[in-house]
Short mmCIF file of N, CA and C and ligand atoms in Angstrom, two decimals:
data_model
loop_
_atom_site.label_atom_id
_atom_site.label_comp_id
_atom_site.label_asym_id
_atom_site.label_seq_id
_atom_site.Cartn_x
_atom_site.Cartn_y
_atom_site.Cartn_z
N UNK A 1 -12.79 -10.06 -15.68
CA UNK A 1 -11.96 -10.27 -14.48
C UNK A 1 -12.10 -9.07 -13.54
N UNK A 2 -12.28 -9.04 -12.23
CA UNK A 2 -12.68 -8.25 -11.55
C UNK A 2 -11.52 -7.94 -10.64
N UNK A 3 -10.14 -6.88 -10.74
CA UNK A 3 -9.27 -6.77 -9.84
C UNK A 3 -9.38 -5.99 -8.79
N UNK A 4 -8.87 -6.95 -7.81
CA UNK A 4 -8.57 -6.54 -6.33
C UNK A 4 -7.10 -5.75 -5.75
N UNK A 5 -7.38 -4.64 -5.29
CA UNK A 5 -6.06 -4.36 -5.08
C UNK A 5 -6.34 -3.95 -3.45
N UNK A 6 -5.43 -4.62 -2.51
CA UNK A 6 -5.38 -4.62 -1.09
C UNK A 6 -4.31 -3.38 -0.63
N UNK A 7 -4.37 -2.91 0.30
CA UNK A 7 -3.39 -1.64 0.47
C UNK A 7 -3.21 -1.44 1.74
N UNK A 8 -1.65 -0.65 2.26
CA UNK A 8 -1.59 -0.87 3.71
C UNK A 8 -0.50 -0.03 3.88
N UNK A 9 -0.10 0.16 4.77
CA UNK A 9 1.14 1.09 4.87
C UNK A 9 2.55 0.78 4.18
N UNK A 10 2.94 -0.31 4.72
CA UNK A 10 4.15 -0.59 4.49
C UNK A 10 4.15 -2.00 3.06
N UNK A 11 3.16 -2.46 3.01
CA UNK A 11 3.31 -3.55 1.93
C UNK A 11 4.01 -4.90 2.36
N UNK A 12 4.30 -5.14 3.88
CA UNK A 12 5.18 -6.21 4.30
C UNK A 12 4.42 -6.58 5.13
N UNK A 13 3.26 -6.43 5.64
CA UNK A 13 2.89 -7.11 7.02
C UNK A 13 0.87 -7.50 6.34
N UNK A 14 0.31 -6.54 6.63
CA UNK A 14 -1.24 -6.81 5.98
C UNK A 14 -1.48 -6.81 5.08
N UNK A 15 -1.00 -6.08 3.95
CA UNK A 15 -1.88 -5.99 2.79
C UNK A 15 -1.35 -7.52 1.76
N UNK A 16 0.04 -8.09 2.21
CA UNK A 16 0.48 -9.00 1.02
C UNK A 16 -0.22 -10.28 1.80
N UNK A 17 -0.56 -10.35 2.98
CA UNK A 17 -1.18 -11.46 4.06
C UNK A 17 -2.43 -11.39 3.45
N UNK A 18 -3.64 -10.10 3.42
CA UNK A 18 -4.94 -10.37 2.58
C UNK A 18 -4.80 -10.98 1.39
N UNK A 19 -3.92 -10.10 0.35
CA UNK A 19 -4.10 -11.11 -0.73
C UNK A 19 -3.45 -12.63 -0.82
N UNK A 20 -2.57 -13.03 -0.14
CA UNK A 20 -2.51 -14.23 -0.19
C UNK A 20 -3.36 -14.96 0.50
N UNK A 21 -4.13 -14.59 1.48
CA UNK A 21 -5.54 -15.15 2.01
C UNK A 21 -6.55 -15.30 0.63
N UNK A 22 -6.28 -13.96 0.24
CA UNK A 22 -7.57 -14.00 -1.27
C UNK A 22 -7.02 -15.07 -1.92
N UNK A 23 -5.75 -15.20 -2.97
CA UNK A 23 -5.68 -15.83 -3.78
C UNK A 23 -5.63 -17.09 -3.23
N UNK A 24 -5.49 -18.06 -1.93
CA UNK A 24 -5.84 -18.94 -1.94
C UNK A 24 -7.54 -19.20 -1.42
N UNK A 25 -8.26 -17.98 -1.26
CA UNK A 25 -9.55 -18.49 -1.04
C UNK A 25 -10.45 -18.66 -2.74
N UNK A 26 -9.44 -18.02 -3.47
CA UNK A 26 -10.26 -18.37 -4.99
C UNK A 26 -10.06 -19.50 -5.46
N UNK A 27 -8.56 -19.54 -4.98
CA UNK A 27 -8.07 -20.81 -6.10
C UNK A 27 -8.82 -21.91 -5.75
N UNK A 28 -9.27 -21.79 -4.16
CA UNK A 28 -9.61 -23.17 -3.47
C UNK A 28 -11.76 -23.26 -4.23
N UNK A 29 -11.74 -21.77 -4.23
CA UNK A 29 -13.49 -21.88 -4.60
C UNK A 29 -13.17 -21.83 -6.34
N UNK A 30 -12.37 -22.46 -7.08
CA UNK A 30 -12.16 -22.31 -8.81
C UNK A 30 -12.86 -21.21 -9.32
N UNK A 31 -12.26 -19.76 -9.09
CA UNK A 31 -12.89 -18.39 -9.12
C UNK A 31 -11.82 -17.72 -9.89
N UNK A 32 -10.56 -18.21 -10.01
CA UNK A 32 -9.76 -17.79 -10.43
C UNK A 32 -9.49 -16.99 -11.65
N UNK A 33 -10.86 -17.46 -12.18
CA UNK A 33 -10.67 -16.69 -13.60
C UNK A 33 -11.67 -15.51 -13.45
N UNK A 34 -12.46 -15.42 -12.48
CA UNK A 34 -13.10 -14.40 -12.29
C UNK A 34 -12.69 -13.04 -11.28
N UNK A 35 -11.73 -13.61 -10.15
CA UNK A 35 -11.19 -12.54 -9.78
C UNK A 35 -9.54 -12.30 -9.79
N UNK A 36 -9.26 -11.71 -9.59
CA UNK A 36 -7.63 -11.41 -8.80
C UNK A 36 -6.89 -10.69 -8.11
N UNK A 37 -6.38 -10.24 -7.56
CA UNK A 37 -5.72 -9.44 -6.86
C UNK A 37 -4.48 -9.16 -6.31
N UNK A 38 -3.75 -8.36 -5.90
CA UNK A 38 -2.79 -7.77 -5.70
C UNK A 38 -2.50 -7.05 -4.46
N UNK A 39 -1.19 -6.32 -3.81
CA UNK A 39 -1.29 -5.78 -2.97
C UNK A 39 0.00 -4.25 -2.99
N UNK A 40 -0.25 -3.54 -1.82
CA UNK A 40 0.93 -2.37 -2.22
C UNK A 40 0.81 -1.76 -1.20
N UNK A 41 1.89 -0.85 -1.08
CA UNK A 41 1.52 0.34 0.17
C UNK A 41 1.24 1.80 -0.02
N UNK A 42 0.46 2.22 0.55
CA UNK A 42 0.84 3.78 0.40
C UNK A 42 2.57 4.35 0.50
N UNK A 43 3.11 4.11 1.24
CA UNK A 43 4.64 4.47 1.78
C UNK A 43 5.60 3.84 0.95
N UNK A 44 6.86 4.15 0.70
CA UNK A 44 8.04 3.92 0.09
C UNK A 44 8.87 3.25 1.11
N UNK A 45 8.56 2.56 2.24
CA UNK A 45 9.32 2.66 3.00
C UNK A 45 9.90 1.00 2.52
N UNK A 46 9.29 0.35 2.17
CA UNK A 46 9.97 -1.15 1.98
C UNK A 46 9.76 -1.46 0.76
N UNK A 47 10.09 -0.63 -0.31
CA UNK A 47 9.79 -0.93 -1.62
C UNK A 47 10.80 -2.36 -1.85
N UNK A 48 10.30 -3.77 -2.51
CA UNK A 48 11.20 -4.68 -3.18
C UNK A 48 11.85 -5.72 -2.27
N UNK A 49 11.13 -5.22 -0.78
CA UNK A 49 11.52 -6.22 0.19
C UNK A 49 10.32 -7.93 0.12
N UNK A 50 10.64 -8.79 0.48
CA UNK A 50 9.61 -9.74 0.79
C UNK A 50 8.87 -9.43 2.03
N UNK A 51 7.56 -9.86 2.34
CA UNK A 51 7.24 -10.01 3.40
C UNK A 51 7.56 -10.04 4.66
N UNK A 52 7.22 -9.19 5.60
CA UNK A 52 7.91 -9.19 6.82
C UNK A 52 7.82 -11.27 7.30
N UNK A 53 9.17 -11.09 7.93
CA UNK A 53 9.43 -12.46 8.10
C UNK A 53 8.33 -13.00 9.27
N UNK A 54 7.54 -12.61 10.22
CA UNK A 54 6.72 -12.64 11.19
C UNK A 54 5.17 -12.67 9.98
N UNK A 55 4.87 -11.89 8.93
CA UNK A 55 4.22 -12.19 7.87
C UNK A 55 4.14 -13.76 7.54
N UNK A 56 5.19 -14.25 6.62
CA UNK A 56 5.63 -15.20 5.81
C UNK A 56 5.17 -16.62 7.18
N UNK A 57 5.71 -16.38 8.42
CA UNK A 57 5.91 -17.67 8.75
C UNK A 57 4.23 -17.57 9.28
N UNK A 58 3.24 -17.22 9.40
CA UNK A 58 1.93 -16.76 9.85
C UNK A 58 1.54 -17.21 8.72
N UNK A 59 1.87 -16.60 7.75
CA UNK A 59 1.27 -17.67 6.34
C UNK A 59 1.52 -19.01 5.57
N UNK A 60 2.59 -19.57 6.48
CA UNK A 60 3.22 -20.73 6.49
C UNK A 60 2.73 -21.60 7.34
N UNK A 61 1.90 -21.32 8.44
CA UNK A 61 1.41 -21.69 9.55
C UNK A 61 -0.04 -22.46 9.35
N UNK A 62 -0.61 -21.53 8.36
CA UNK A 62 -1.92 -21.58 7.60
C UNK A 62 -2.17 -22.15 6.67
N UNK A 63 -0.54 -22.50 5.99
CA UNK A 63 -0.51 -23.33 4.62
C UNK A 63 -0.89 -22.41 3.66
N UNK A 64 -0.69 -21.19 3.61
CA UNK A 64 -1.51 -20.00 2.66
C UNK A 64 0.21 -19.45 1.93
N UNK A 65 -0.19 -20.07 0.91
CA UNK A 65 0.93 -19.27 -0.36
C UNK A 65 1.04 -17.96 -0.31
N UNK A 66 2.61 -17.56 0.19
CA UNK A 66 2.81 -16.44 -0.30
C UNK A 66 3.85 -15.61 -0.80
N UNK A 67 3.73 -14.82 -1.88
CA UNK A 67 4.84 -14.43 -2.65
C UNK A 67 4.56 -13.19 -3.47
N UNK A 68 5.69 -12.09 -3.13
CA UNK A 68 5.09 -10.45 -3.17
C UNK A 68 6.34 -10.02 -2.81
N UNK A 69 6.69 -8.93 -3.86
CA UNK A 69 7.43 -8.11 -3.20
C UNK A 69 6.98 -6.55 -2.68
N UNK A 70 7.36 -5.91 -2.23
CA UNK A 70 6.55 -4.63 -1.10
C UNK A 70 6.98 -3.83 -2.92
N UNK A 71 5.62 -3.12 -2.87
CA UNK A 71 5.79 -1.97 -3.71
C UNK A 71 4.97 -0.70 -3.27
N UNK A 72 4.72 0.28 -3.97
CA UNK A 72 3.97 1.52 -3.93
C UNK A 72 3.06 1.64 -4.15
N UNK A 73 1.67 2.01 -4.24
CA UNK A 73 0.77 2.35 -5.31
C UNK A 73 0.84 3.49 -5.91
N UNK A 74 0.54 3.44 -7.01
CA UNK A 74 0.33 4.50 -8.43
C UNK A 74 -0.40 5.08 -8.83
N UNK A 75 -0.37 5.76 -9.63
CA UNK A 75 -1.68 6.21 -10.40
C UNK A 75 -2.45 5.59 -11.05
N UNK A 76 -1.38 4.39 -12.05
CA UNK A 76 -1.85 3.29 -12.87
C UNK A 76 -2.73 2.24 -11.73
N UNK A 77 -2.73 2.02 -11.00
CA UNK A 77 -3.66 1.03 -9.92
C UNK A 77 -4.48 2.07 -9.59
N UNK A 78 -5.02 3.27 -9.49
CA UNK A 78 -6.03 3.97 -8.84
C UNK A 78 -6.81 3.63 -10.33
N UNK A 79 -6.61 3.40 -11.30
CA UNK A 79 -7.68 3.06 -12.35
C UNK A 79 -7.59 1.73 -12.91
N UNK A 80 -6.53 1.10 -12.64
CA UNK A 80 -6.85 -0.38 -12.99
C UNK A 80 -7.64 -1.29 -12.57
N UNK A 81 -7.39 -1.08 -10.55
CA UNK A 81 -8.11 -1.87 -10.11
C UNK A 81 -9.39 -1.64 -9.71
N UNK A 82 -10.62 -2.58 -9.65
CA UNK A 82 -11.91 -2.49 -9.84
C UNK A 82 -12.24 -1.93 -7.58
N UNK A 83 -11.62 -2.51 -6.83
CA UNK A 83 -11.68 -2.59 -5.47
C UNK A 83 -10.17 -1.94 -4.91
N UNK A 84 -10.32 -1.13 -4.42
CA UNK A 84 -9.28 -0.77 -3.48
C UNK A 84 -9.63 -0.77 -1.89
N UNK A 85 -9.23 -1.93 -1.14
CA UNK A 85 -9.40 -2.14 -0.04
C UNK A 85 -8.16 -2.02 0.74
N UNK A 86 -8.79 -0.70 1.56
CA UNK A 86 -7.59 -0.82 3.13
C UNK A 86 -7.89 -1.13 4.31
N UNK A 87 -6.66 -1.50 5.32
CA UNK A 87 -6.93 -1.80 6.02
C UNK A 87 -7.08 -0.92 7.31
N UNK A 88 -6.51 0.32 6.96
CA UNK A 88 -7.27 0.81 8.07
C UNK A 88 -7.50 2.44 7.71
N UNK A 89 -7.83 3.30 8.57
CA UNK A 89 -8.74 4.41 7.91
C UNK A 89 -7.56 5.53 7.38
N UNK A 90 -6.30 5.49 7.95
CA UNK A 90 -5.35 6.31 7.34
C UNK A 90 -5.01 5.96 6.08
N UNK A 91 -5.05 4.26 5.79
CA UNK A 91 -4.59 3.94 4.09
C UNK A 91 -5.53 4.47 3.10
N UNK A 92 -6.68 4.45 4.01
CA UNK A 92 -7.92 5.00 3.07
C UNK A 92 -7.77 6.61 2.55
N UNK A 93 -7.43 7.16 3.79
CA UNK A 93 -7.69 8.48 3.40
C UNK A 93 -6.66 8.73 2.53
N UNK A 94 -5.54 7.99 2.49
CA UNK A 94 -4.42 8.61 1.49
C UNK A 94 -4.79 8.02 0.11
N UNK A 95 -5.53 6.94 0.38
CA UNK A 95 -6.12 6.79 -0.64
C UNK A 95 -6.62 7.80 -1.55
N UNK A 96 -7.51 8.42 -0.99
CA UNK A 96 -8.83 9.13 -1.51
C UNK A 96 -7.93 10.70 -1.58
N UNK A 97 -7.05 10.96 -1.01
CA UNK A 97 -6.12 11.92 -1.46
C UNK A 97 -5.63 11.83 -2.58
N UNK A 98 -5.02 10.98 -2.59
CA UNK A 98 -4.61 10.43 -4.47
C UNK A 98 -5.61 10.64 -5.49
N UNK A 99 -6.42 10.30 -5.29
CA UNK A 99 -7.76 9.88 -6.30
C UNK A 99 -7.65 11.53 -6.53
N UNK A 100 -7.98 12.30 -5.38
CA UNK A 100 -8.14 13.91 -5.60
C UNK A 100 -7.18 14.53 -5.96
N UNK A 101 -5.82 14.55 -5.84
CA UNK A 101 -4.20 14.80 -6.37
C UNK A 101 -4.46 14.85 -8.05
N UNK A 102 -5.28 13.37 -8.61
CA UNK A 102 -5.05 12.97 -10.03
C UNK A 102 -6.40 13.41 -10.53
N UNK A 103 -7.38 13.69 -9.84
CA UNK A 103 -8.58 13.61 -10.45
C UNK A 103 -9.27 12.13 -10.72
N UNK A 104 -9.51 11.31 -10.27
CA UNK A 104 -10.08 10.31 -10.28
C UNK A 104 -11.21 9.84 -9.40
N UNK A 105 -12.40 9.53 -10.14
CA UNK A 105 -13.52 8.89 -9.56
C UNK A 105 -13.22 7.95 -9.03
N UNK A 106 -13.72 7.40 -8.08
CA UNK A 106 -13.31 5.58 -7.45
C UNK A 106 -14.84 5.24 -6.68
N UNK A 107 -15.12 4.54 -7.34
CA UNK A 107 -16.41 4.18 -6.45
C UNK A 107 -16.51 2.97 -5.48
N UNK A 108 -15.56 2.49 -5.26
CA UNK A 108 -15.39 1.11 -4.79
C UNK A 108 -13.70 0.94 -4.08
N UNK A 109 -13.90 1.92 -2.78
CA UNK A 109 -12.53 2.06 -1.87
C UNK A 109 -13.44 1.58 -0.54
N UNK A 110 -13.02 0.67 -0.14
CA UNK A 110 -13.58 0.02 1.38
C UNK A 110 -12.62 -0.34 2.27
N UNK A 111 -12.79 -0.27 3.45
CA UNK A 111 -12.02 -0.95 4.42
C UNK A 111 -12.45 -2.16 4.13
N UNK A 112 -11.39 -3.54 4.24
CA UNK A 112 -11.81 -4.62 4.48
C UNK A 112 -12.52 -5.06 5.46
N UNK A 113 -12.43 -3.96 6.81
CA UNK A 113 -13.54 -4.61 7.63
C UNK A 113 -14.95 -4.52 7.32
N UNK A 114 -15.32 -3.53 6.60
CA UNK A 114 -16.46 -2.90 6.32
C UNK A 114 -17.78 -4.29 5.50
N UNK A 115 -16.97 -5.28 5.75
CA UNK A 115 -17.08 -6.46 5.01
C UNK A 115 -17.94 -7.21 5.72
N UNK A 116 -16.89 -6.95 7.33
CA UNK A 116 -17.65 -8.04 8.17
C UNK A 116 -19.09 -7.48 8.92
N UNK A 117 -20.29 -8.24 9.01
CA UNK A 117 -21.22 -7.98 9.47
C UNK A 117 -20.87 -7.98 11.09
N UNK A 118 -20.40 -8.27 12.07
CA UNK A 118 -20.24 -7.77 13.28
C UNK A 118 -18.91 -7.79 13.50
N UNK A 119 -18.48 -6.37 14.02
CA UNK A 119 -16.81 -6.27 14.21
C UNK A 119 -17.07 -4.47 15.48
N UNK A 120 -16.27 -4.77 16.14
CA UNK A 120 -15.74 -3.62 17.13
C UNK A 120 -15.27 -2.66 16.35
N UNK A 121 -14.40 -2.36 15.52
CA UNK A 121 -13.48 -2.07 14.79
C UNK A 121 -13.44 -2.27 13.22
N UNK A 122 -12.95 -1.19 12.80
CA UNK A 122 -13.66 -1.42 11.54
C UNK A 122 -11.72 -1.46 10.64
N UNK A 123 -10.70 -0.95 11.23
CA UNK A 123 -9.38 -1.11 11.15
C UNK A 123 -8.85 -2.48 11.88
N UNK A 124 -8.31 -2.88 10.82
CA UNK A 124 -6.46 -4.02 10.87
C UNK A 124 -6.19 -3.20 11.82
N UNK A 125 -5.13 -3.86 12.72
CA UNK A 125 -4.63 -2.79 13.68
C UNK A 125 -3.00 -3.57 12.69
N UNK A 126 -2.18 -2.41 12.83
CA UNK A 126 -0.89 -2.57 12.34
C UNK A 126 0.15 -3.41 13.43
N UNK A 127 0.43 -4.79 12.81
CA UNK A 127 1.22 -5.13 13.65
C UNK A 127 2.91 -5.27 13.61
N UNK A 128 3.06 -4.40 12.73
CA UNK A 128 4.28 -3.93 12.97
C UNK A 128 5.79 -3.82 13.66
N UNK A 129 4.62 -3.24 15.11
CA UNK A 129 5.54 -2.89 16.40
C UNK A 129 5.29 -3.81 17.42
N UNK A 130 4.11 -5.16 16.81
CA UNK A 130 3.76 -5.91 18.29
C UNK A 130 4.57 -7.37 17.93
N UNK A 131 4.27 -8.41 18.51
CA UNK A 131 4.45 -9.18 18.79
C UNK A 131 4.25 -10.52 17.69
N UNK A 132 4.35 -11.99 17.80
CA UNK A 132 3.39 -12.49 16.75
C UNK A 132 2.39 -12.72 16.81
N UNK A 133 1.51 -12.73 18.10
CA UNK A 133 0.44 -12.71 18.22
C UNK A 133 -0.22 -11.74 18.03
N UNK A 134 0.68 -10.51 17.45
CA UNK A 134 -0.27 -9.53 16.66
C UNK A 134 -0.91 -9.84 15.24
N UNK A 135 0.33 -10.54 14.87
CA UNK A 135 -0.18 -11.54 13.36
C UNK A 135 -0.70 -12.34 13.09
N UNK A 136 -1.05 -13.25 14.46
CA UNK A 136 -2.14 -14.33 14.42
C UNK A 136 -3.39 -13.34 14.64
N UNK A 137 -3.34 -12.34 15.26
CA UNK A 137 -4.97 -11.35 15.34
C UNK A 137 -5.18 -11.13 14.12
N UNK A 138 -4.53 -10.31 13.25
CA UNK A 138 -4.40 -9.64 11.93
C UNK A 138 -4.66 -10.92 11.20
N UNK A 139 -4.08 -12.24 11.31
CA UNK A 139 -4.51 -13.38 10.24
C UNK A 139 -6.08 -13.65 10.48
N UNK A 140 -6.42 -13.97 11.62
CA UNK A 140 -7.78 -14.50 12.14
C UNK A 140 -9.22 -13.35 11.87
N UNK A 141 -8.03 -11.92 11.91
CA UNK A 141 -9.31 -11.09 11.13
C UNK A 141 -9.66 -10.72 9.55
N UNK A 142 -8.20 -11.10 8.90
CA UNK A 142 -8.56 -11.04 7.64
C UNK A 142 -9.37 -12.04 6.89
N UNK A 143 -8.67 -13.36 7.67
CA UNK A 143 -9.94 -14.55 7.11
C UNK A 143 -11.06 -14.67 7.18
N UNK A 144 -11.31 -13.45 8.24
CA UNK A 144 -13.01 -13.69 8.49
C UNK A 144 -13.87 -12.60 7.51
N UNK A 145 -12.89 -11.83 7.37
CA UNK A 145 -13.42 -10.26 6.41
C UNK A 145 -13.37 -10.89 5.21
N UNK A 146 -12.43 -11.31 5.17
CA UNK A 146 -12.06 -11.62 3.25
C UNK A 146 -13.12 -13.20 2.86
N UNK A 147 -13.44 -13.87 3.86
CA UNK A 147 -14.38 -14.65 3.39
C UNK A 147 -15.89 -13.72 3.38
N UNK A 148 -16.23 -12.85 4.06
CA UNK A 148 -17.15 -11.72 3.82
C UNK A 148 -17.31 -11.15 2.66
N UNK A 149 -15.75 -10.78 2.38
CA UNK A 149 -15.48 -10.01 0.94
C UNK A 149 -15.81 -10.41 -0.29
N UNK A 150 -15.62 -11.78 0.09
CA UNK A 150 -15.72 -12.99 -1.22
C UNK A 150 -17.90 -13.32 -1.58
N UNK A 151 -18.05 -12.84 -0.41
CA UNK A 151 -19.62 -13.24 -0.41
C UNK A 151 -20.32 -11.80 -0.99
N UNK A 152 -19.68 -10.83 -0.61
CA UNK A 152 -20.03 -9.75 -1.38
C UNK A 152 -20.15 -9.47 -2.54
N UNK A 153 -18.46 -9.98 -3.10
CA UNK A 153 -18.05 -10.06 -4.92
C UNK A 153 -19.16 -10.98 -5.44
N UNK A 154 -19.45 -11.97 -5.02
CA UNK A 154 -20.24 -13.29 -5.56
C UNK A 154 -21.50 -12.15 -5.81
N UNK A 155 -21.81 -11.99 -4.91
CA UNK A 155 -23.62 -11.26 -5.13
C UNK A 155 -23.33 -10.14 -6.17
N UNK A 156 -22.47 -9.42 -5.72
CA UNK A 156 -22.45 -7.93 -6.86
C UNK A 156 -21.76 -8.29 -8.08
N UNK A 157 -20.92 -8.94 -8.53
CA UNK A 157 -19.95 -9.27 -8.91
C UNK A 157 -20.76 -10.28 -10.29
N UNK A 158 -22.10 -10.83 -9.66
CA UNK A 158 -22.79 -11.97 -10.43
C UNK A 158 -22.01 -13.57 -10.81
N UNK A 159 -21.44 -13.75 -9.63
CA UNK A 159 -20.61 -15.18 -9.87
C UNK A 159 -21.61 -16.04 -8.66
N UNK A 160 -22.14 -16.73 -9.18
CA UNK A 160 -22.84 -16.94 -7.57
C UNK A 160 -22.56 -19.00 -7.29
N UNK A 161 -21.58 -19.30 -7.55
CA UNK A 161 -20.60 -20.12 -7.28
C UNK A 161 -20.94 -20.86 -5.89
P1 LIG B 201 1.97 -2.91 7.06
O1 LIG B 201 2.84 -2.76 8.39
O2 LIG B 201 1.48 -1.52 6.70
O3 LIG B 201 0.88 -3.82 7.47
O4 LIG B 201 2.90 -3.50 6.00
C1 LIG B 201 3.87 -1.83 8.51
C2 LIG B 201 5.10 -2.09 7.94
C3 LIG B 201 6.14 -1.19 8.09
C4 LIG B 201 5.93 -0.03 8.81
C5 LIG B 201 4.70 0.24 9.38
C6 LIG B 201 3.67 -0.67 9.22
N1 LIG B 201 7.01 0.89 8.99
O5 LIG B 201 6.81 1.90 9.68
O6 LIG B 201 8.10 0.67 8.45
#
């Protein structure tokens, strides 16, 4: 099983939206037993909350299951999971701060954009502070990365489905 762990600031707006994009793009390609994934934030700031409500109804919109409560990441996920993908270059770097804090190798920390073969931007922009049409941007770019992502795992991954 190959785990995915998605990451983002706050754990309420992008990172629980990718993986519920992921877990219904597996369930729908019967992959399920080959991958999985999860999501979290760098920040404490919404530990145990659900999904920002501008989240939830964006994924309701899409018909895309979703269900998560906001947590932290750990130490225990800097070695559990096989992929640590953020969404934008600050989650990363705190990423890779951690890794150096604990001593840990990680060979496989990517931006999710880093996925898509043509993009302006290689960061989610945080929509947070905007509007909902910040969350229809943020939905329309994760689906396009994370079906990228999925074509990546298949080739490296050896599932070729
Ligand atoms: P997320 O969005 O990192 O995509 O979950 C945010 C959520 C909360 C905050 C910032 C970004 N905040 O400052 O509380």
């Amino acid at each position: 099983m190959v785990k995915v762990l998605f990451v983002c600031l706050g754990n309420i707006c992008r990172s629980p939206l990718a993986e519920a994009i992921f877990n219904h793009k597996i369930n729908q390609s019967n992959l399920i037993h080959k991958f999985s994934s999860d999501s979290c934030g760098t920040s404490d700031y919404h530990i145990g909350e659900l999904p920002d409500e501008r989240t939830l109804n964006c994924a309701a919109k899409y018909g895309i299951p979703i269900q998560h409560r906001a947590r932290q990441i750990n130490r225990v996920d800097l070695r559990d999971f096989d992929y640590l993908i953020a969404m934008d270059n600050s989650n990363k770097k705190n990423i890779s701060t951690l890794l150096q804090n604990h001593n840990i190798n990680h060979d496989r920390i990517f931006l999710i954009r880093e996925f898509q073969p043509e993009t302006d931007s290689l960061e989610v922009p945080d929509p947070y502070y905007g509007g909902s049409e910040c969350f229809e941007e943020v939905y329309g770019i994760l689906n396009d990365a994370i079906e990228h992502f999925l074509e990546h795992l298949r080739k490296h991954e050896g599932t070729y489905v």
